[in-house]
mmCIF file of C-alpha atoms in Angstrom:
data_model
loop_
_atom_site.group_PDB
_atom_site.id
_atom_site.type_symbol
_atom_site.label_atom_id
_atom_site.label_comp_id
_atom_site.label_asym_id
_atom_site.label_seq_id
_atom_site.Cartn_x
_atom_site.Cartn_y
_atom_site.Cartn_z
ATOM 1 C CA MET A 56 -10.520 19.502 -15.779
ATOM 2 C CA ALA A 57 -8.687 17.927 -12.941
ATOM 3 C CA LYS A 58 -7.125 13.982 -13.783
ATOM 4 C CA GLU A 59 -8.576 10.865 -12.213
ATOM 5 C CA VAL A 60 -6.336 9.607 -9.700
ATOM 6 C CA LEU A 61 -5.705 6.089 -10.066
ATOM 7 C CA THR A 62 -4.032 5.235 -6.544
ATOM 8 C CA LYS A 63 -0.753 6.726 -4.414
ATOM 9 C CA ILE A 64 2.611 4.737 -3.640
ATOM 10 C CA LYS A 65 4.493 5.757 -0.927
ATOM 11 C CA LEU A 66 7.998 4.695 -1.231
ATOM 12 C CA GLN A 67 11.321 4.600 0.326
ATOM 13 C CA CYS A 68 14.549 4.811 -2.249
ATOM 14 C CA PRO A 69 18.069 6.084 -1.755
ATOM 15 C CA GLY A 70 18.487 9.777 -2.781
ATOM 16 C CA GLY A 71 20.157 9.840 -6.183
ATOM 17 C CA GLN A 72 20.074 6.156 -6.474
ATOM 18 C CA ALA A 73 17.423 4.673 -7.759
ATOM 19 C CA THR A 74 16.748 1.789 -9.981
ATOM 20 C CA PRO A 75 13.840 0.043 -11.796
ATOM 21 C CA ALA A 76 15.409 -3.341 -9.028
ATOM 22 C CA PRO A 77 13.027 -4.026 -6.782
ATOM 23 C CA PRO A 78 10.794 -2.021 -3.872
ATOM 24 C CA VAL A 79 10.387 0.454 -7.334
ATOM 25 C CA GLY A 80 10.093 -1.550 -10.253
ATOM 26 C CA PRO A 81 7.530 -3.861 -9.055
ATOM 27 C CA ALA A 82 5.345 -1.694 -6.927
ATOM 28 C CA LEU A 83 4.702 1.141 -10.094
ATOM 29 C CA GLY A 84 4.614 -1.596 -12.647
ATOM 30 C CA GLN A 85 1.812 -3.079 -11.193
ATOM 31 C CA HIS A 86 -0.043 0.105 -12.336
ATOM 32 C CA GLY A 87 1.485 0.788 -15.664
ATOM 33 C CA VAL A 88 3.880 3.752 -14.324
ATOM 34 C CA ASN A 89 6.825 3.874 -16.944
ATOM 35 C CA ILE A 90 9.459 2.813 -14.612
ATOM 36 C CA GLY A 91 12.502 4.496 -16.545
ATOM 37 C CA GLN A 92 10.944 7.655 -16.610
ATOM 38 C CA PHE A 93 10.350 7.924 -12.819
ATOM 39 C CA VAL A 94 13.809 7.228 -11.816
ATOM 40 C CA LYS A 95 15.644 9.119 -13.893
ATOM 41 C CA GLN A 96 13.774 12.058 -12.494
ATOM 42 C CA PHE A 97 13.903 10.850 -9.474
ATOM 43 C CA ASN A 98 17.184 10.499 -9.422
ATOM 44 C CA ASP A 99 17.815 14.283 -11.145
ATOM 45 C CA LYS A 100 15.379 16.076 -8.227
ATOM 46 C CA THR A 101 18.141 13.817 -5.240
ATOM 47 C CA LYS A 102 21.199 14.375 -6.547
ATOM 48 C CA ASP A 103 22.159 16.371 -3.408
ATOM 49 C CA LEU A 104 21.015 13.591 -1.122
ATOM 50 C CA GLN A 105 23.179 10.813 -2.887
ATOM 51 C CA GLY A 106 22.713 7.699 -0.684
ATOM 52 C CA ILE A 107 20.097 8.880 2.374
ATOM 53 C CA VAL A 108 17.263 6.816 2.208
ATOM 54 C CA THR A 109 14.363 9.267 1.018
ATOM 55 C CA PRO A 110 10.617 8.942 1.319
ATOM 56 C CA VAL A 111 8.771 9.932 -2.257
ATOM 57 C CA GLU A 112 4.727 9.855 -2.207
ATOM 58 C CA ILE A 113 3.933 8.852 -6.107
ATOM 59 C CA THR A 114 0.105 10.049 -7.543
ATOM 60 C CA VAL A 115 -0.418 8.048 -10.460
ATOM 61 C CA PHE A 116 -3.369 9.168 -12.486
ATOM 62 C CA LYS A 117 -5.882 6.760 -14.756
ATOM 63 C CA ASP A 118 -4.100 7.595 -17.991
ATOM 64 C CA LYS A 119 -0.835 6.620 -16.479
ATOM 65 C CA THR A 120 1.352 9.856 -15.835
ATOM 66 C CA PHE A 121 2.119 10.208 -12.961
ATOM 67 C CA THR A 122 3.083 12.976 -10.065
ATOM 68 C CA PHE A 123 5.793 12.717 -7.084
ATOM 69 C CA VAL A 124 6.623 14.406 -3.862
ATOM 70 C CA ILE A 125 9.889 13.936 -2.256
ATOM 71 C CA LYS A 126 9.667 13.987 1.659
ATOM 72 C CA SER A 127 12.395 14.966 3.658
ATOM 73 C CA PRO A 128 14.308 12.137 5.414
ATOM 74 C CA PRO A 129 13.531 10.178 8.386
ATOM 75 C CA ALA A 130 14.039 11.712 11.828
ATOM 76 C CA SER A 131 16.219 8.265 12.548
ATOM 77 C CA VAL A 132 18.005 8.050 9.660
ATOM 78 C CA LEU A 133 19.293 12.272 10.245
ATOM 79 C CA LEU A 134 19.710 11.014 13.580
ATOM 80 C CA LYS A 135 21.853 8.265 12.937
ATOM 81 C CA GLN A 136 24.445 10.691 10.177
ATOM 82 C CA ILE A 137 24.343 13.351 12.593
ATOM 83 C CA ALA A 138 25.535 10.904 15.917
ATOM 84 C CA GLY A 139 27.764 8.853 13.905
ATOM 85 C CA VAL A 140 26.134 5.586 14.718
ATOM 86 C CA VAL A 141 25.278 2.252 12.107
ATOM 87 C CA LYS A 142 21.771 1.279 14.433
ATOM 88 C CA GLY A 143 19.889 1.844 17.201
ATOM 89 C CA SER A 144 20.302 0.423 20.367
ATOM 90 C CA SER A 145 18.667 -2.675 21.203
ATOM 91 C CA GLU A 146 18.003 -1.819 24.161
ATOM 92 C CA PRO A 147 17.240 2.146 24.617
ATOM 93 C CA ASN A 148 16.507 2.415 28.039
ATOM 94 C CA LYS A 149 19.922 0.508 29.170
ATOM 95 C CA GLN A 150 22.723 0.390 26.346
ATOM 96 C CA LYS A 151 23.321 4.752 25.088
ATOM 97 C CA VAL A 152 24.958 4.301 21.466
ATOM 98 C CA GLY A 153 25.887 7.724 20.800
ATOM 99 C CA GLN A 154 24.659 11.500 21.611
ATOM 100 C CA VAL A 155 23.868 14.596 20.045
ATOM 101 C CA ALA A 156 23.357 17.889 20.842
ATOM 102 C CA ARG A 157 19.902 20.060 21.438
ATOM 103 C CA GLN A 158 21.144 23.047 18.746
ATOM 104 C CA GLN A 159 21.805 19.704 16.279
ATOM 105 C CA LEU A 160 17.953 18.280 17.217
ATOM 106 C CA LYS A 161 17.068 21.930 16.159
ATOM 107 C CA GLU A 162 18.818 21.394 13.003
ATOM 108 C CA ILE A 163 16.855 18.432 12.172
ATOM 109 C CA ALA A 164 13.705 19.621 13.446
ATOM 110 C CA SER A 165 14.285 22.850 11.286
ATOM 111 C CA LYS A 166 14.265 20.266 8.030
ATOM 112 C CA LYS A 167 11.319 17.538 9.085
ATOM 113 C CA LEU A 168 9.347 21.039 9.897
ATOM 114 C CA ALA A 169 7.087 20.564 6.845
ATOM 115 C CA ASP A 170 6.573 16.571 6.724
ATOM 116 C CA LEU A 171 5.606 16.470 10.946
ATOM 117 C CA ASN A 172 2.633 17.009 12.032
ATOM 118 C CA VAL A 173 3.047 19.906 14.407
ATOM 119 C CA ASP A 174 2.675 23.642 13.729
ATOM 120 C CA ASN A 175 5.856 24.982 15.805
ATOM 121 C CA LEU A 176 9.926 24.119 16.162
ATOM 122 C CA ASP A 177 9.536 23.379 20.059
ATOM 123 C CA ALA A 178 7.351 20.701 19.076
ATOM 124 C CA ALA A 179 9.128 19.687 15.993
ATOM 125 C CA VAL A 180 12.330 19.366 18.472
ATOM 126 C CA LYS A 181 10.435 17.420 21.404
ATOM 127 C CA MET A 182 8.549 14.569 18.916
ATOM 128 C CA ILE A 183 12.635 14.235 17.113
ATOM 129 C CA GLU A 184 13.809 14.057 20.797
ATOM 130 C CA GLY A 185 11.400 11.720 21.143
ATOM 131 C CA THR A 186 12.991 9.652 18.369
ATOM 132 C CA ALA A 187 16.375 9.759 19.411
ATOM 133 C CA ARG A 188 15.580 8.350 23.115
ATOM 134 C CA ASN A 189 13.597 5.751 21.525
ATOM 135 C CA MET A 190 16.938 4.660 19.427
ATOM 136 C CA GLY A 191 19.269 5.271 22.773
ATOM 137 C CA ILE A 192 21.231 8.174 21.597
ATOM 138 C CA LYS A 193 21.616 10.299 24.320
ATOM 139 C CA VAL A 194 20.543 14.168 24.617
ATOM 140 C CA VAL A 195 23.300 17.078 25.613
ATOM 141 C CA ASP A 196 22.886 20.683 26.217
#
Protein backbone atom coordinates (compact mmCIF):
# COMPACT_ATOMS: atom_id res chain seq x y z
CA MET A 1 0.00 0.00 0.00
CA ALA A 2 1.30 3.45 -0.90
CA LYS A 3 2.04 6.01 1.77
CA GLU A 4 -0.37 8.90 2.12
CA VAL A 5 1.12 12.20 0.93
CA LEU A 6 0.87 15.06 3.41
CA THR A 7 2.29 17.83 1.21
CA LYS A 8 4.75 18.74 -1.54
CA ILE A 9 7.33 21.46 -0.96
CA LYS A 10 9.31 23.21 -3.69
CA LEU A 11 12.58 24.90 -2.72
CA GLN A 12 15.65 26.29 -4.44
CA CYS A 13 18.89 25.60 -2.60
CA PRO A 14 22.55 26.03 -3.57
CA GLY A 15 23.89 22.63 -4.62
CA GLY A 16 26.04 20.97 -1.97
CA GLN A 17 25.56 23.91 0.41
CA ALA A 18 22.07 23.54 1.90
CA THR A 19 21.79 24.42 5.59
CA PRO A 20 18.99 24.15 8.17
CA ALA A 21 18.72 27.95 8.09
CA PRO A 22 15.84 29.63 6.21
CA PRO A 23 14.32 28.85 3.74
CA VAL A 24 14.99 25.10 4.26
CA GLY A 25 14.48 24.81 8.02
CA PRO A 26 11.14 26.59 8.40
CA ALA A 27 9.66 25.03 5.25
CA LEU A 28 10.44 21.50 6.40
CA GLY A 29 10.09 22.03 10.15
CA GLN A 30 6.43 23.02 9.99
CA HIS A 31 5.66 19.61 8.48
CA GLY A 32 7.72 17.67 11.03
CA VAL A 33 10.46 16.55 8.62
CA ASN A 34 13.93 15.71 9.97
CA ILE A 35 15.77 18.78 8.62
CA GLY A 36 19.28 17.47 9.30
CA GLN A 37 18.56 14.27 7.41
CA PHE A 38 17.25 16.20 4.37
CA VAL A 39 20.22 18.60 4.36
CA LYS A 40 22.73 15.72 4.50
CA GLN A 41 21.01 13.74 1.71
CA PHE A 42 20.56 16.83 -0.49
CA ASN A 43 24.19 17.94 -0.09
CA ASP A 44 25.43 14.42 -0.89
CA LYS A 45 23.36 14.22 -4.08
CA THR A 46 24.27 17.74 -5.28
CA LYS A 47 27.97 17.90 -4.45
CA ASP A 48 28.77 18.09 -8.20
CA LEU A 49 26.53 21.22 -8.51
CA GLN A 50 28.54 23.12 -5.87
CA GLY A 51 26.99 26.57 -5.31
CA ILE A 52 24.61 26.42 -8.31
CA VAL A 53 21.00 27.14 -7.37
CA THR A 54 19.15 23.83 -7.66
CA PRO A 55 15.37 23.36 -7.46
CA VAL A 56 14.16 20.43 -5.36
CA GLU A 57 10.65 19.04 -4.94
CA ILE A 58 10.13 17.35 -1.57
CA THR A 59 7.21 15.00 -0.98
CA VAL A 60 6.31 14.69 2.71
CA PHE A 61 4.25 11.69 3.85
CA LYS A 62 1.87 11.37 6.83
CA ASP A 63 4.45 9.40 8.83
CA LYS A 64 6.90 12.36 8.53
CA THR A 65 9.17 10.54 6.05
CA PHE A 66 10.07 12.23 2.80
CA THR A 67 11.43 11.74 -0.69
CA PHE A 68 12.83 14.40 -2.96
CA VAL A 69 13.51 14.94 -6.64
CA ILE A 70 16.31 17.23 -7.76
CA LYS A 71 15.51 19.25 -10.87
CA SER A 72 17.98 20.88 -13.27
CA PRO A 73 19.15 24.41 -12.43
CA PRO A 74 17.00 27.28 -13.76
CA ALA A 75 17.75 28.40 -17.32
CA SER A 76 18.54 31.92 -16.11
CA VAL A 77 21.25 30.62 -13.76
CA LEU A 78 22.84 28.54 -16.53
CA LEU A 79 22.66 31.46 -18.99
CA LYS A 80 24.30 33.85 -16.52
CA GLN A 81 27.04 31.31 -15.89
CA ILE A 82 27.80 30.79 -19.60
CA ALA A 83 27.55 34.48 -20.51
CA GLY A 84 29.70 35.44 -17.52
CA VAL A 85 27.29 38.06 -16.18
CA VAL A 86 26.20 38.69 -12.59
CA LYS A 87 22.59 39.61 -13.40
CA GLY A 88 20.31 40.23 -16.35
CA SER A 89 19.66 43.60 -17.92
CA SER A 90 17.14 45.99 -16.36
CA GLU A 91 16.15 47.05 -19.91
CA PRO A 92 16.65 43.92 -22.04
CA ASN A 93 15.27 45.48 -25.22
CA LYS A 94 17.74 48.41 -25.05
CA GLN A 95 20.76 47.29 -23.05
CA LYS A 96 22.51 43.95 -23.67
CA VAL A 97 24.68 42.53 -20.88
CA GLY A 98 26.29 39.57 -22.64
CA GLN A 99 26.06 37.07 -25.43
CA VAL A 100 25.84 33.31 -25.92
CA ALA A 101 26.27 31.12 -28.98
CA ARG A 102 23.39 29.07 -30.34
CA GLN A 103 25.42 25.90 -29.66
CA GLN A 104 25.57 26.85 -25.97
CA LEU A 105 21.77 27.25 -25.99
CA LYS A 106 21.50 23.69 -27.33
CA GLU A 107 23.68 22.43 -24.45
CA ILE A 108 21.48 24.19 -21.88
CA ALA A 109 18.30 22.95 -23.58
CA SER A 110 19.53 19.34 -23.58
CA LYS A 111 20.30 19.60 -19.83
CA LYS A 112 16.84 21.02 -19.09
CA LEU A 113 14.79 18.97 -21.57
CA ALA A 114 13.42 16.60 -18.91
CA ASP A 115 12.13 19.51 -16.79
CA LEU A 116 10.62 21.57 -19.62
CA ASN A 117 7.10 21.05 -20.96
CA VAL A 118 8.27 20.45 -24.54
CA ASP A 119 8.96 17.20 -26.32
CA ASN A 120 11.79 18.06 -28.71
CA LEU A 121 15.13 19.83 -28.54
CA ASP A 122 14.26 22.58 -31.06
CA ALA A 123 11.31 23.77 -28.97
CA ALA A 124 13.49 23.67 -25.85
CA VAL A 125 16.15 25.79 -27.59
CA LYS A 126 13.48 28.37 -28.48
CA MET A 127 12.36 28.52 -24.84
CA ILE A 128 15.93 29.03 -23.62
CA GLU A 129 16.48 31.63 -26.34
CA GLY A 130 13.42 33.54 -25.11
CA THR A 131 14.77 33.48 -21.57
CA ALA A 132 18.10 34.81 -22.82
CA ARG A 133 16.37 37.59 -24.76
CA ASN A 134 14.35 38.59 -21.67
CA MET A 135 17.56 38.77 -19.64
CA GLY A 136 19.26 41.05 -22.15
CA ILE A 137 21.66 38.34 -23.38
CA LYS A 138 22.26 38.41 -27.14
CA VAL A 139 22.17 35.10 -29.05
CA VAL A 140 24.81 34.84 -31.80
CA ASP A 141 25.27 32.10 -34.40
